[in-house]
Tab-separated table of C-alpha atoms in Angstrom:
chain	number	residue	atom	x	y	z
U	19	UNK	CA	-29.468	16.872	-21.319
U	20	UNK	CA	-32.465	14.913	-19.941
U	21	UNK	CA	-31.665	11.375	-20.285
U	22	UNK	CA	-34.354	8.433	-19.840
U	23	UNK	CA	-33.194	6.723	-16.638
U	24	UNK	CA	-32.649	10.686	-14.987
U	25	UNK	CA	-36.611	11.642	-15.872
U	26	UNK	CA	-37.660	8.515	-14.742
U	27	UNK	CA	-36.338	8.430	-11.517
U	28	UNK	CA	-37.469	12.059	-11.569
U	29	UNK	CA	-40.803	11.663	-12.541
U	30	UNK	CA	-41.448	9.038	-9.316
U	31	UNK	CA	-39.644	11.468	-6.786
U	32	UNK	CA	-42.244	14.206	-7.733
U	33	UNK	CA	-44.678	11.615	-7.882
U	34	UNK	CA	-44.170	10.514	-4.577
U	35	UNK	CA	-43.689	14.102	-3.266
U	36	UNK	CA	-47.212	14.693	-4.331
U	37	UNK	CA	-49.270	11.738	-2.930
U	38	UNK	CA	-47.748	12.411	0.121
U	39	UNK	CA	-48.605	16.384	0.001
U	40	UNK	CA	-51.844	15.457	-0.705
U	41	UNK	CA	-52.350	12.630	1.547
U	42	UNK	CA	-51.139	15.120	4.540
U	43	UNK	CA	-53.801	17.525	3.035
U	44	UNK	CA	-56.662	15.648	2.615
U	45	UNK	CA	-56.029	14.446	6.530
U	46	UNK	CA	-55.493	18.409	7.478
U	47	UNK	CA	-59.015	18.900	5.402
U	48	UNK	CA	-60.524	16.007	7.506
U	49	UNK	CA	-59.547	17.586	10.847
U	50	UNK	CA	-59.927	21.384	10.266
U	51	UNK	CA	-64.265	20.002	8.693
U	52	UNK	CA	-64.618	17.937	11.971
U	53	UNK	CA	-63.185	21.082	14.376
U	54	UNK	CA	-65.967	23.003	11.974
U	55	UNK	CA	-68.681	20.673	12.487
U	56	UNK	CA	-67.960	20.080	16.366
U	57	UNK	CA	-68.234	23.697	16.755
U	58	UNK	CA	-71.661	24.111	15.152
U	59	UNK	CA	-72.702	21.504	16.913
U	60	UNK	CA	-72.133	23.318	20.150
U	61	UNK	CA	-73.973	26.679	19.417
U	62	UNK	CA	-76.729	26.254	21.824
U	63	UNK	CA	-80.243	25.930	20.118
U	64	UNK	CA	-83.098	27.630	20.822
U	65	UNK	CA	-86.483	26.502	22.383
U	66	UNK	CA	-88.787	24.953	20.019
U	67	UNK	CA	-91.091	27.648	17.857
U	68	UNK	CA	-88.468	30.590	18.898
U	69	UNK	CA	-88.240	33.353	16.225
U	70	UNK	CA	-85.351	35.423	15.737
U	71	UNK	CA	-85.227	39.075	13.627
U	72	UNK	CA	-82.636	38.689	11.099
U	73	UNK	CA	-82.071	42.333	8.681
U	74	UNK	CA	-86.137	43.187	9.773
U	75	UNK	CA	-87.752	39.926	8.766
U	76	UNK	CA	-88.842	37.457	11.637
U	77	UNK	CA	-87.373	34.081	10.642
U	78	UNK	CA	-87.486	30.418	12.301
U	79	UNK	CA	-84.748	30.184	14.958
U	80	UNK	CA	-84.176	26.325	13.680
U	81	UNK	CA	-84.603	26.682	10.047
U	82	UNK	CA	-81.701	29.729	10.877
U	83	UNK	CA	-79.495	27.473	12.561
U	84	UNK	CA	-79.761	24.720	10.228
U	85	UNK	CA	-79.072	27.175	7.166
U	86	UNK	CA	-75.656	28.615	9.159
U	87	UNK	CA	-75.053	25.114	9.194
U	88	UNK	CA	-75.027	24.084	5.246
U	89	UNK	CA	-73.367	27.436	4.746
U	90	UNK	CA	-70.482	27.166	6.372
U	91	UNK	CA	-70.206	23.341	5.657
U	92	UNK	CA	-70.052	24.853	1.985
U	93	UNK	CA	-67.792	27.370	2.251
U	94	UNK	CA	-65.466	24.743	3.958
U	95	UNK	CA	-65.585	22.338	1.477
U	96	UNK	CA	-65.199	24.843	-1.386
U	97	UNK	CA	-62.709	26.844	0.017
U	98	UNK	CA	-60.896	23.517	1.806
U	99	UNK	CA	-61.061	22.008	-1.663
U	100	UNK	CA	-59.116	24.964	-3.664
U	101	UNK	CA	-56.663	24.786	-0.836
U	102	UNK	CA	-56.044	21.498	-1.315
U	103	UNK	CA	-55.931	21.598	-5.191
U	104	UNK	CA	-53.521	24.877	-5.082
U	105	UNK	CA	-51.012	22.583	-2.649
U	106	UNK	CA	-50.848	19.605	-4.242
U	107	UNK	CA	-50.173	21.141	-7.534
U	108	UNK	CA	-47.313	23.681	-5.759
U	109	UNK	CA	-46.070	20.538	-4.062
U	110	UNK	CA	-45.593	19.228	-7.564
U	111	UNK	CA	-43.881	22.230	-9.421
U	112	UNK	CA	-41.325	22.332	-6.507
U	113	UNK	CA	-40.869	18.477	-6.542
U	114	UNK	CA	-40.374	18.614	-10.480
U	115	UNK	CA	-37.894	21.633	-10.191
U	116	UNK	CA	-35.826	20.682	-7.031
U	117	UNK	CA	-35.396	17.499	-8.048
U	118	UNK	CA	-33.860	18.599	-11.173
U	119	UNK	CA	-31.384	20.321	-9.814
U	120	UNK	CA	-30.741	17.336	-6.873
U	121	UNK	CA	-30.601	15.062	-10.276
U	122	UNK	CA	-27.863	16.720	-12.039
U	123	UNK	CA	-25.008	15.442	-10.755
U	124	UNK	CA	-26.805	12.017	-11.846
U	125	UNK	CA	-27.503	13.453	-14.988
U	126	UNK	CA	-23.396	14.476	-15.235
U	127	UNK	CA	-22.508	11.034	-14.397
U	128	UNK	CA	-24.812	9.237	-16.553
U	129	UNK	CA	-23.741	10.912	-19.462
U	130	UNK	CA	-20.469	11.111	-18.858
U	131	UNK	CA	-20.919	6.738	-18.560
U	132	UNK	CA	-23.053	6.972	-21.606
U	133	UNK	CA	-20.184	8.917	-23.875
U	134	UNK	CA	-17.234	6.817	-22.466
U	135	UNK	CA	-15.164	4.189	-24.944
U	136	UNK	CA	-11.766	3.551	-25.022
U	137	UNK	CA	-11.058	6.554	-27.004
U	138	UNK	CA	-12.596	8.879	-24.665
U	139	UNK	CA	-11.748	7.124	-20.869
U	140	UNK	CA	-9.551	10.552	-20.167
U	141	UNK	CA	-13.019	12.049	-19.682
U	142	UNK	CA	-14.004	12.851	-16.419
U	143	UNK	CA	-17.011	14.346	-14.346
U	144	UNK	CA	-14.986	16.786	-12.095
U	145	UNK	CA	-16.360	18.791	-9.243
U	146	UNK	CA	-20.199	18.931	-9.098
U	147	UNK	CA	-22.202	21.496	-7.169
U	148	UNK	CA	-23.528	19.632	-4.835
U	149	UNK	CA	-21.016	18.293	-1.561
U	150	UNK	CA	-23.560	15.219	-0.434
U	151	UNK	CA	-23.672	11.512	-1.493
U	152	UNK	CA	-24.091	12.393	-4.843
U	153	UNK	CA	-20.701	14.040	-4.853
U	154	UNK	CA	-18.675	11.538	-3.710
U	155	UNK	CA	-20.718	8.913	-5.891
U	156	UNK	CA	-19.572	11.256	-8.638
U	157	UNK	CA	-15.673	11.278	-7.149
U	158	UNK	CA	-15.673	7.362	-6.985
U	159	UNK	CA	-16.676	7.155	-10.446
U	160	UNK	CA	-13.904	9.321	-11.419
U	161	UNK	CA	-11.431	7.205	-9.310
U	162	UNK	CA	-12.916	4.134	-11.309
U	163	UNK	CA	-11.817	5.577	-14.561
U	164	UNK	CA	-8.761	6.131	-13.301
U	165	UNK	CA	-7.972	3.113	-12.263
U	166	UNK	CA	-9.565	1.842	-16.064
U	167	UNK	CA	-7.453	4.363	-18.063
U	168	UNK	CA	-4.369	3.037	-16.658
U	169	UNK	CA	-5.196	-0.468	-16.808
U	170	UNK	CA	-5.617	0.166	-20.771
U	171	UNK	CA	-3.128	2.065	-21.147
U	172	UNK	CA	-0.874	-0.993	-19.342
U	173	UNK	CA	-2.232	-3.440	-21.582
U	174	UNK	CA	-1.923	-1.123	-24.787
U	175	UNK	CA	1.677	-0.459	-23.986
U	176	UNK	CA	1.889	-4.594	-22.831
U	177	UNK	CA	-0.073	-5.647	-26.900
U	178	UNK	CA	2.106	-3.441	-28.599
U	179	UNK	CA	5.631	-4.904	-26.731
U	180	UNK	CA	4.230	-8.319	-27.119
U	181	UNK	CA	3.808	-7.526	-30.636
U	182	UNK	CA	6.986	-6.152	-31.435
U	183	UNK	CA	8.801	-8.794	-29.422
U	184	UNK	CA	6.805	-11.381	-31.477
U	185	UNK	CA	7.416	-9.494	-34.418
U	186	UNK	CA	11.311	-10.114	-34.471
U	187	UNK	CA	11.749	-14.350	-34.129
U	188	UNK	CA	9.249	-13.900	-36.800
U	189	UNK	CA	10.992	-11.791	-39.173
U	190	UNK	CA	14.039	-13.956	-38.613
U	191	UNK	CA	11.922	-16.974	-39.954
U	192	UNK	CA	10.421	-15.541	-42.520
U	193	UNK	CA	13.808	-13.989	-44.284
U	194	UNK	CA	16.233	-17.258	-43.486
U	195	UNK	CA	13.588	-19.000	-45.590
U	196	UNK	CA	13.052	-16.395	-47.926
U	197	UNK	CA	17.111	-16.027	-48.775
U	198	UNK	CA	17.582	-19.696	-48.689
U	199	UNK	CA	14.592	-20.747	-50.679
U	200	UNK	CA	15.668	-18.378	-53.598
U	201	UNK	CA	19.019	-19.554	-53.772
U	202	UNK	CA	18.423	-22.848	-56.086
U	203	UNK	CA	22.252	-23.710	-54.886
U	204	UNK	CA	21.493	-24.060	-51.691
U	205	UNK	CA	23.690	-27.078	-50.416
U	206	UNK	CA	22.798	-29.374	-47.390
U	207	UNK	CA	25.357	-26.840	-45.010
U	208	UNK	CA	23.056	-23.864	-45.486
U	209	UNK	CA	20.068	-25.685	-45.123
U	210	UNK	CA	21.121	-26.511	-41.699
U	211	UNK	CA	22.648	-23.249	-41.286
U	212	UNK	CA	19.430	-21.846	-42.131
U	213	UNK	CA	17.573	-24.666	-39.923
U	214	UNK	CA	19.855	-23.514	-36.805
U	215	UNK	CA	18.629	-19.957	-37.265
U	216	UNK	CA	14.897	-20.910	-36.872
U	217	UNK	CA	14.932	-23.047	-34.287
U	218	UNK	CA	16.701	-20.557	-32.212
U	219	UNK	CA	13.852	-17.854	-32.925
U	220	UNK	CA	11.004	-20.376	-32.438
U	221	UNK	CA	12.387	-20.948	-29.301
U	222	UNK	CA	13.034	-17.591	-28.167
U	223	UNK	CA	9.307	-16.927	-29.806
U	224	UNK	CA	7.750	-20.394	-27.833
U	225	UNK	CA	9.538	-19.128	-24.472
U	226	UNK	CA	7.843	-15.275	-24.796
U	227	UNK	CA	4.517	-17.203	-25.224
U	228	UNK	CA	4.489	-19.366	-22.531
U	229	UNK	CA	5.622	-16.371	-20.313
U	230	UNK	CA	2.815	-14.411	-21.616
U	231	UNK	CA	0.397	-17.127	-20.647
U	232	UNK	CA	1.865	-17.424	-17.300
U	233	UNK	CA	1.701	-13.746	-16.643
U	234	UNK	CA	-1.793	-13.778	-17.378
U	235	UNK	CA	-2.597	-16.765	-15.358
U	236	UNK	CA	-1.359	-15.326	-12.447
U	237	UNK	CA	-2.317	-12.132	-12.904
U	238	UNK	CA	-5.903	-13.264	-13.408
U	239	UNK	CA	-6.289	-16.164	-10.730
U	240	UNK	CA	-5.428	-16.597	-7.478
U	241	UNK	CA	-3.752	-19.590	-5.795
U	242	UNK	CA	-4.493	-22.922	-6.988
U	243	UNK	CA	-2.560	-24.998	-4.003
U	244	UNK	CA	-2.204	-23.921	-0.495
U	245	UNK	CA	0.591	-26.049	0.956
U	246	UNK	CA	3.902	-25.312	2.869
U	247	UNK	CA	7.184	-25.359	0.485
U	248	UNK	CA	10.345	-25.112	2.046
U	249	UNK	CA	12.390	-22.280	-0.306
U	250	UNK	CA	16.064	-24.291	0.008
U	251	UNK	CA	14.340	-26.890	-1.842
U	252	UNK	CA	12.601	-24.673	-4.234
U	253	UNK	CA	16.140	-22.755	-4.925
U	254	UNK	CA	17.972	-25.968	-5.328
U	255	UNK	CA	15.675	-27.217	-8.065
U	256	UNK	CA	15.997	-23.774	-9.974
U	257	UNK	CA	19.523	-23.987	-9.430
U	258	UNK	CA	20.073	-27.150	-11.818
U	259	UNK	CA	18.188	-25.468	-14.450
U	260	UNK	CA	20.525	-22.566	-14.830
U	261	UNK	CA	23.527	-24.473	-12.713
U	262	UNK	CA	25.275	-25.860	-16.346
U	263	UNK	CA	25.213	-21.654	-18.192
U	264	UNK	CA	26.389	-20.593	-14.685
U	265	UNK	CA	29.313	-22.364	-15.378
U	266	UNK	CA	30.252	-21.690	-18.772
U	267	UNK	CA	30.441	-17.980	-18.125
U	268	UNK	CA	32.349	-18.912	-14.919
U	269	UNK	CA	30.036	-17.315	-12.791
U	270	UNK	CA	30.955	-17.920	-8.761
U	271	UNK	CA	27.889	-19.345	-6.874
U	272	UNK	CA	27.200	-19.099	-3.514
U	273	UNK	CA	24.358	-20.307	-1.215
U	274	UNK	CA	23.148	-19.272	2.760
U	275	UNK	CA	20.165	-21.839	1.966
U	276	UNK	CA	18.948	-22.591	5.615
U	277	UNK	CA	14.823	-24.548	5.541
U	278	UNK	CA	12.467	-21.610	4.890
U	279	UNK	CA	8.887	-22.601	4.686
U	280	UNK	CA	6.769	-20.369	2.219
U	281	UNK	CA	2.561	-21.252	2.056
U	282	UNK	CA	1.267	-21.068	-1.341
U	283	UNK	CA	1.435	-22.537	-4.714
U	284	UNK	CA	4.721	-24.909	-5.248
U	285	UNK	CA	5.101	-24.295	-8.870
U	286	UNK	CA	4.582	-20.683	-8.778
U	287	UNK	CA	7.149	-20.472	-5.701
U	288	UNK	CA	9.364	-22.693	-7.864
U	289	UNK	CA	8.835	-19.706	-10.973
U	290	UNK	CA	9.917	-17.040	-8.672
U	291	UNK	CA	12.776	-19.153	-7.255
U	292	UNK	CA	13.821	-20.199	-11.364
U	293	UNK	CA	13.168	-16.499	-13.062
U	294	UNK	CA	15.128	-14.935	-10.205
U	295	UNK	CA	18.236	-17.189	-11.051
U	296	UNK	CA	17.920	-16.709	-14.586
U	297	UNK	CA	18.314	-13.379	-14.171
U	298	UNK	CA	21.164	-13.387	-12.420
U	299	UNK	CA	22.836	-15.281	-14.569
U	300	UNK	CA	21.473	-14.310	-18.010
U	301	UNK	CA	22.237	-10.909	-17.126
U	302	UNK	CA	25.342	-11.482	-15.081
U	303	UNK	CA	28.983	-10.573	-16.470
U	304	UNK	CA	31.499	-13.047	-17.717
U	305	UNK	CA	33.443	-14.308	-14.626
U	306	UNK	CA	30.396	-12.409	-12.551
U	307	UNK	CA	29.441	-13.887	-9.170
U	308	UNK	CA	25.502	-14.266	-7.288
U	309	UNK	CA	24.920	-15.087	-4.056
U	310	UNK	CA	21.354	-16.868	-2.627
U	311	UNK	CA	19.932	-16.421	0.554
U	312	UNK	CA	16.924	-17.725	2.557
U	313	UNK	CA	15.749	-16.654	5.723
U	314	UNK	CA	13.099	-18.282	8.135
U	315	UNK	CA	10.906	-16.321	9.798
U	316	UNK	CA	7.812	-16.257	12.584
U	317	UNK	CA	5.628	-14.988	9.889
U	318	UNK	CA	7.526	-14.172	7.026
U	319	UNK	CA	10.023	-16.203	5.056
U	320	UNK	CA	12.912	-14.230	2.818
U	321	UNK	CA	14.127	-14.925	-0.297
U	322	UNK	CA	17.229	-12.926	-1.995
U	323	UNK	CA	19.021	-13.059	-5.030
U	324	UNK	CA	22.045	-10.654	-5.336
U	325	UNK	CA	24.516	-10.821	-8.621
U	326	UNK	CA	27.114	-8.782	-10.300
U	327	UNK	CA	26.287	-7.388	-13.793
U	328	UNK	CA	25.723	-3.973	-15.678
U	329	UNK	CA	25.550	-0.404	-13.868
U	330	UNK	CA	21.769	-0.285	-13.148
U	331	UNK	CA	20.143	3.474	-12.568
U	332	UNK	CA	18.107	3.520	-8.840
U	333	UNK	CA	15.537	5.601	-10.815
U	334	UNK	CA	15.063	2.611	-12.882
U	335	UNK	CA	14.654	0.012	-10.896
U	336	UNK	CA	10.613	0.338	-10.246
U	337	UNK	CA	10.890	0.005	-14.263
U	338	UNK	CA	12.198	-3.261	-13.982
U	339	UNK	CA	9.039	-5.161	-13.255
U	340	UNK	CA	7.183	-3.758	-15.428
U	341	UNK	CA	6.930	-6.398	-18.998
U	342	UNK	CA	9.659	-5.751	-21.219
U	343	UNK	CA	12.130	-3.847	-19.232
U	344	UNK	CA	15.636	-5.033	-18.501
U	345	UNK	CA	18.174	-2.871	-16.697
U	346	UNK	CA	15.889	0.368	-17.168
U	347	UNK	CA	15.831	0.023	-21.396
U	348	UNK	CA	12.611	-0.518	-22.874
U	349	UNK	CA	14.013	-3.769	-24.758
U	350	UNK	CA	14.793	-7.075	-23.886
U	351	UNK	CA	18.127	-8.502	-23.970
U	352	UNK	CA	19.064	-10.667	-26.673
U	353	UNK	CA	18.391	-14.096	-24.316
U	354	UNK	CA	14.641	-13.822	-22.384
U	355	UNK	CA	11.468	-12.114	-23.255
U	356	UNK	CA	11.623	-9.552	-20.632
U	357	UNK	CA	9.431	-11.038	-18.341
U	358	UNK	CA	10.817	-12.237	-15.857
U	359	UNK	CA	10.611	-9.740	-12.794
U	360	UNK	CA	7.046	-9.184	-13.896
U	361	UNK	CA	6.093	-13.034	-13.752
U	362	UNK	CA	7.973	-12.534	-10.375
U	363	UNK	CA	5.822	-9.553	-8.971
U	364	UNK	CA	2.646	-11.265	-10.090
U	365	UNK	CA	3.323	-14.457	-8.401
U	366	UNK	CA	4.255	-13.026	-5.542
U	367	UNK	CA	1.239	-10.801	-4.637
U	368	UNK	CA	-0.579	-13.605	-5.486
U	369	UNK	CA	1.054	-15.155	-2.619
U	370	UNK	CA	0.258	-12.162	-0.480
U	371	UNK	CA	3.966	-10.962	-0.177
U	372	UNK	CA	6.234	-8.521	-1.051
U	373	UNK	CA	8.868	-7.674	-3.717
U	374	UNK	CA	11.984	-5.323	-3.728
U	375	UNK	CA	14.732	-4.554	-5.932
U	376	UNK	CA	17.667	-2.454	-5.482
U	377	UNK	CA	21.375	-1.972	-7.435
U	378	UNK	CA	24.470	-3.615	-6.367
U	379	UNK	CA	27.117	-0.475	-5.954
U	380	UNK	CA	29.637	-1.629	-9.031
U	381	UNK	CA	27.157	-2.978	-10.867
U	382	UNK	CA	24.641	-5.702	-10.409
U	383	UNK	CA	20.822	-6.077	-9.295
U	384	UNK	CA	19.692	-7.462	-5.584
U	385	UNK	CA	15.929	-8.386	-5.456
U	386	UNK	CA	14.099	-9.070	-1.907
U	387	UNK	CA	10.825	-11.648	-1.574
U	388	UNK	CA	9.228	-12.046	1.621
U	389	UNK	CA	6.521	-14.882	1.289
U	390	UNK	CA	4.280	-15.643	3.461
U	391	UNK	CA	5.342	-18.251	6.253
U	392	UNK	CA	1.931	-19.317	7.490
C-alpha cells in the first residue's frame, strides 16, 4: 500500500536523485566538448592556399579542417546529448525503484500508525528487512505501543474497579431508600436507621473519590513544594489521625522516631506518612501490634511501617500497590477504597524515592520508603 506521505517523500528523493545525475552530467558533457574542442584546436593547420586529395578530389586544406571541425562538434553534441538523456532517465527508474524498497519499512510503520485505535494497539510492525535506522525507528515504535497498550490496559482495569467500587455505596443508597420509602409505616427509628446506613456509604463513596483525585494528581504532576520536612513530625501528625481506632482494637504502638529530614512536598510526605498508618491499623488484628521507624541518612532518609495482621502471600505483595488490591485479593476490605499503597507509590516516585514491601513471618505487612534527604 502506497500511502500519501510515503510517495511524497518518494517522489522528492528521486527527484533529487535526478537533478543531481544530471547536474554531474551536464558538467561531464561540458568537460569531455572542451577536451574535444582543445584538441581540434591543436591539429596543426596548413599554409594558406594548401590543397589536400581527399577519396581523388583536390579539396581546400582550410575549408577541410574547418568541416572536421563542425563534424565532430556534431557528433559530440548529438551523441553527448543521448548520453545524457539515457542517464538521467536510468538515474530516475533506479531512484523511483530503490527508494521503494528503502521506503517500506516507512510504509509498514505508517500504516501500521494509520490502522491503530484502542481496539487494535496489540498490533505491531515486527521485524522489517532492512537492519539500518529505519529498523530501529520501526523497533522504537513498537516499544511505544507497548508501553501504550499497558497504560490502557492499567486504566481499563483502574475505570472498571473504580466503577464497581463506586457501584456498591451506591447500591446501598439507592435500596435503604427504596425499602424505606415503600414502607408507609416507616417510624422516626428506621428513618434514622435508614439515615445511618447512607451516611456510612457516602462516606466510604466521598473517601474513594478524593483518593481517586489524589492518585491522579500525583500521578500526573510533579512536586508542587520543595522544602525540607522532618519525617518524626510528619509520623506524629498521622499518628493522631488513626491514634483514637488504634486504641479501640487495642493495638500496641511503638515508635524509633529519631529527626529525619525528607525534601519534597509536606502534604504529600504527610499522605505517605497517614496511608501507611492506616494501613496498619485498618488492616491490623484485634489486640495486633505496629511498630514506626525513621532513619536519617547522608542522602537518604527511611521510613518503615511494620504491623501484625493476616497471612500475606510474597508472590502477592508487588500486587499490593497496584489500585484496588489488599492483601493479594482483587477487593477492598470493607473499611478503605484500596488505595492506599498506590497513593503511596505515586507520591513517592514523585519524590524521587523508593518503595518496598515485604510480609511479616506470622502474619502482617512491613513497607520500606527511602525519601530523598537533600
Amino acid at each position: 500500500m502506497n500511502l500519501p506521505g510515503t510517495r511524497s517523500l518518494r517522489a522528492r528523493i528521486t527527484l533529487l536523485a535526478t537533478v543531481l545525475v544530471a547536474a554531474v552530467s551536464l558538467l561531464l558533457l561540458w568537460l569531455a566538448w572542451t577536451l574535444v574542442r582543445d584538441s581540434l584546436d591543436a591539429v596543426p593547420r596548413m599554409p594558406p592556399g594548401s590543397t589536400v586529395v581527399v577519396d581523388g578530389v583536390e579539396v581546400d586544406a582550410s575549408t577541410l579542417a574547418e568541416h572536421l571541425r563542425v563534424h565532430a562538434r556534431d557528433r559530440m553534441l548529438l551523441f553527448g546529448s543521448l548520453a545524457f538523456l539515457l542517464v538521467v532517465a536510468a538515474a530516475a527508474i533506479l531512484a523511483w525503484t530503490f527508494t521503494s524498497r528503502v521506503l517500506l519499512p516507512l510504509r509498514e510503520i505508517t500504516g501500521t500508525a494509520r490502522r491503530l485505535s484502542v481496539e487494535s494497539l496489540g498490533e505491531r510492525i515486527g521485524e522489517v528487512r532492512s537492519r539500518d535506522e529505519l529498523a530501529e525507528l520501526a523497533g522504537t515504535f513498537d516499544d511505544m505501543l507497548d508501553r501504550l497498550q499497558a497504560a490502557f490496559d492499567a486504566q481499563r482495569h483502574f475505570v472498571a474497579n473504580a466503577s464497581h467500587e463506586l457501584r456498591t455505596p451506591l447500591s446501598v443508597i439507592r435500596t435503604e431508600l427504596d425499602v424505606t420509602l415503600s414502607d408507609d409505616d416507616a417510624d422516626e427509628a428506621e428513618l434514622r436507621r435508614m439515615g445511618g446506613v447512607v451516611r456510612d456509604a457516602t462516606e466510604r463513596a466521598g473517601q474513594l473519590v478524593n483518593s481517586l483525585l489524589l492518585l491522579a494528581r500525583t500521578d500526573a504532576a510533579g512536586l508542587g513544594v520543595h522544602e525540607p520536612v522532618d519525617l518524626a513530625v510528619v509520623v506524629d501528625r498521622a499518628w493522631r489521625a488513626v491514634r483514637r481506632e488504634a486504641e479501640d482494637r487495642g493495638i500496641r504502638a511503638s515508635f524509633t522516631t529519631p529527626p529525619a529530614s525528607a525534601f519534597g512536598d509536606p502534604a504529600l510526605l504527610e499522605r505517605i506518612a497517614g496511608n501507611l498508618l492506616e494501613n496498619a491499623v485498618r488492616h491490623n488484628v484485634e489486640g495486633g501490634w505496629l511498630e514506626v521507624v525513621t532513619q536519617p541518612g547522608p542522602r537518604w532518609s527511611m521510613l518503615r511501617v511494620r504491623s501484625s495482621g493476616g497471612l500475606v502471600d510474597p508472590a502477592a505483595v508487588p500486587e499490593l500497590f497496584e489500585p484496588f488490591r489488599r492483601a493479594g485479593v482483587a477487593r477492598t476490605a470493607r473499611h478503605g477504597a484500596g488505595l492506599g499503597l498506590s497513593i503511596v507509590r505515586a507520591a513517592v516516585a514523585a519524590h524521587g524515592g523508593t518503595v518496598t514491601a515485604e510480609p511479616i513471618v506470622g502474619g502482617g505487612l512491613g513497607v520500606t520508603v527511602h525519601l530523598p534527604a537533600h
